[in-house]
Amino acid sequence: MTDDECKIEFRFYKNDIYNLAEVFTLPDRIVCYNGVNVDMVEALCIFLKRFAYPCRYVDMIPRFGRPEPQLCMISNAVTNKMYQTWNRLLTDLNQDWLRPDHLEEFAVAVHNRGAALDNCWGFVDGTVRPICRPGQNQKCLYNGHKKVHAIKFQSIAAPSGLVANLFGPVEGKRHDSGMLARSGVLNQLQRFSVDTNGNPLCIYGDAAYPL
């Protein structure tokens, strides 16, 4: 890629930042609770970089020239603004993307990609999130499989990339199958995981889950 092409590509991505800020309807200035006042574009860049995995606040210091506490406050302030403006997309009951006709479409999409099952619409798994070794209750937080102290979450992902169900956190020692039973999601699947004809649909789990 030539220098001119690099400059054109950079200008293209730079314009995307302004377009995102306009679409997200962010204010011109982001003000943190302690009075730190940041330009909307800088705040959005900090927010986007923070959620680009893997990323720690300490890794962002050379890029943005701000100490970790400010980076944290700015990222949290943008997150709060996002939630205040768009939380209806998460809580609005009219966003019923898990209704039977959509689940049936998911199952067809999974099967068309080569899956043996023709009635599987989602995928369940547990996620281990390591934490610092606690001063108390070390045994219940220790995950023997990963050899770390941790908390665990369980999620069901749809082919669209959205998370259909999230449960946790629970102690790191919990097995995935135990977490599945504890979450109560099996009862929800019996009630709601059906196609338009009332036939049951399933989700897929790895070998950690018994039949």
XYZ file of C-alpha atoms in Angstrom:
211
model
C 0.000 0.000 0.000
C 1.385 3.405 -1.017
C 1.612 6.428 1.295
C -1.260 8.128 -0.549
C -3.452 5.050 -0.136
C -2.623 4.934 3.588
C -3.600 8.584 3.971
C -6.902 7.982 2.166
C -7.665 4.954 4.337
C -6.807 6.919 7.502
C -9.158 9.752 6.486
C -11.871 7.171 5.805
C -11.620 5.665 9.289
C -11.314 9.108 10.872
C -14.618 10.097 9.303
C -16.182 6.926 10.756
C -15.456 8.230 14.268
C -17.433 11.404 13.595
C -20.218 9.394 11.961
C -20.427 7.095 15.001
C -20.569 10.049 17.375
C -23.433 11.522 15.341
C -25.344 8.235 15.197
C -24.889 7.649 18.932
C -26.123 11.244 19.539
C -23.288 11.954 21.956
C -22.991 15.504 23.362
C -20.162 17.770 22.202
C -18.457 17.439 25.594
C -18.358 14.514 28.017
C -18.176 15.638 31.652
C -17.135 13.105 34.294
C -18.398 13.140 37.864
C -15.196 14.785 39.107
C -15.350 17.579 36.525
C -13.004 16.164 33.878
C -14.222 17.672 30.600
C -13.414 15.795 27.376
C -14.159 16.408 23.736
C -16.750 14.040 22.309
C -14.395 12.534 19.706
C -11.612 11.848 22.209
C -14.104 10.322 24.650
C -15.538 8.064 21.956
C -12.048 6.932 20.894
C -11.218 6.073 24.516
C -14.489 4.163 24.806
C -13.886 2.194 21.594
C -10.281 1.396 22.467
C -11.289 0.211 25.936
C -13.687 -2.351 24.448
C -11.227 -3.534 21.794
C -10.064 -6.811 23.365
C -7.480 -7.266 24.758
C -6.982 -3.847 26.303
C -6.078 -2.497 29.742
C -6.175 1.093 30.852
C -2.421 1.063 31.366
C -1.996 0.111 27.682
C -3.972 3.216 26.647
C -1.761 5.753 28.433
C 0.800 6.220 25.586
C -1.979 6.667 23.021
C -4.174 9.156 24.903
C -1.712 10.746 27.314
C -4.043 10.479 30.296
C -3.645 8.654 33.618
C -5.553 5.452 34.287
C -8.198 7.010 36.590
C -9.190 9.545 33.929
C -9.322 6.904 31.198
C -11.563 4.790 33.418
C -13.891 7.686 34.260
C -14.169 8.811 30.640
C -14.898 5.288 29.400
C -17.540 4.818 32.108
C -19.103 8.209 31.325
C -19.507 7.317 27.644
C -20.911 3.917 28.628
C -23.493 5.621 30.842
C -24.444 8.029 28.049
C -24.860 5.107 25.661
C -27.058 3.250 28.115
C -29.207 6.278 28.913
C -29.861 6.846 25.214
C -30.174 3.300 23.918
C -31.244 1.143 26.886
C -34.688 0.769 25.318
C -33.120 -1.558 22.747
C -32.180 -3.879 25.620
C -35.360 -3.614 27.690
C -38.132 -2.999 25.156
C -40.375 -6.072 25.160
C -41.265 -5.342 21.533
C -37.733 -6.434 20.584
C -38.889 -10.055 20.611
C -36.123 -11.455 18.447
C -36.375 -14.801 20.273
C -39.902 -15.581 19.136
C -40.530 -18.979 17.451
C -40.240 -17.826 13.842
C -36.824 -16.275 14.540
C -35.625 -19.357 16.408
C -36.683 -21.426 13.419
C -34.635 -19.178 11.118
C -31.619 -19.593 13.409
C -31.989 -23.373 13.309
C -32.165 -23.352 9.510
C -29.050 -21.158 9.351
C -27.122 -23.498 11.669
C -28.181 -26.571 9.689
C -27.274 -24.939 6.377
C -23.735 -24.402 7.649
C -23.290 -28.170 7.924
C -24.616 -29.025 11.378
C -26.051 -32.515 11.792
C -28.996 -31.204 13.824
C -31.787 -29.398 12.044
C -33.434 -28.060 15.213
C -30.482 -26.384 16.973
C -30.705 -22.587 17.198
C -28.080 -21.612 19.810
C -24.891 -22.551 21.631
C -24.354 -22.651 25.397
C -21.023 -22.495 27.196
C -19.450 -21.368 30.436
C -16.774 -18.698 30.581
C -14.046 -18.520 33.228
C -12.957 -15.009 34.178
C -9.756 -15.071 36.286
C -9.543 -12.814 39.346
C -6.875 -11.992 41.905
C -6.477 -14.563 44.638
C -8.907 -13.495 47.381
C -7.976 -13.292 51.028
C -10.992 -15.423 51.962
C -13.068 -18.171 50.318
C -10.197 -19.166 48.068
C -11.380 -22.743 47.746
C -14.815 -21.946 46.330
C -13.360 -19.508 43.805
C -10.573 -21.806 42.613
C -11.159 -23.409 39.223
C -9.275 -26.707 39.125
C -9.559 -27.062 35.344
C -8.013 -23.681 34.501
C -5.843 -23.596 37.656
C -6.903 -20.025 38.521
C -9.154 -18.239 40.980
C -12.124 -17.045 38.997
C -15.780 -16.240 38.611
C -17.843 -17.904 35.900
C -20.617 -16.862 33.546
C -22.895 -18.863 31.298
C -24.164 -17.524 27.995
C -26.284 -18.768 25.130
C -25.221 -17.295 21.792
C -27.413 -17.139 18.697
C -26.104 -17.366 15.099
C -26.742 -13.628 14.757
C -23.960 -13.011 17.288
C -26.337 -11.777 20.009
C -26.406 -13.253 23.506
C -29.816 -14.789 24.117
C -29.279 -15.541 27.801
C -26.597 -14.601 30.331
C -26.282 -16.085 33.816
C -23.746 -15.284 36.503
C -21.449 -14.589 38.087
C -21.042 -17.784 40.116
C -18.103 -19.266 42.011
C -15.192 -20.385 39.869
C -15.376 -23.975 41.154
C -18.812 -24.545 39.592
C -19.011 -27.058 36.732
C -20.711 -25.968 33.517
C -23.457 -28.567 33.906
C -24.122 -27.459 37.474
C -24.305 -23.860 36.332
C -26.802 -24.851 33.631
C -29.091 -26.488 36.189
C -28.709 -23.597 38.616
C -29.554 -20.983 35.974
C -33.041 -22.414 35.398
C -32.618 -21.966 31.649
C -33.723 -25.564 30.968
C -37.229 -24.724 32.193
C -37.284 -21.657 29.963
C -36.220 -23.754 26.979
C -39.056 -26.222 27.603
C -41.537 -23.352 27.589
C -40.247 -21.095 24.831
C -37.757 -22.995 22.633
C -40.185 -24.172 19.949
C -40.711 -23.514 16.276
C -43.844 -22.096 14.675
C -45.449 -25.570 14.697
C -44.754 -26.152 18.377
C -41.927 -28.629 17.791
C -39.090 -28.404 20.338
C -35.839 -26.703 19.394
C -32.550 -27.299 21.189
C -29.271 -25.590 21.992
C -25.837 -27.183 21.630
C -23.302 -27.610 24.421
C -19.866 -29.220 24.417
C -18.890 -32.435 26.174
C -19.080 -30.735 29.595
C -22.872 -30.935 29.404
C -24.522 -34.362 29.949
C -27.442 -35.392 27.795
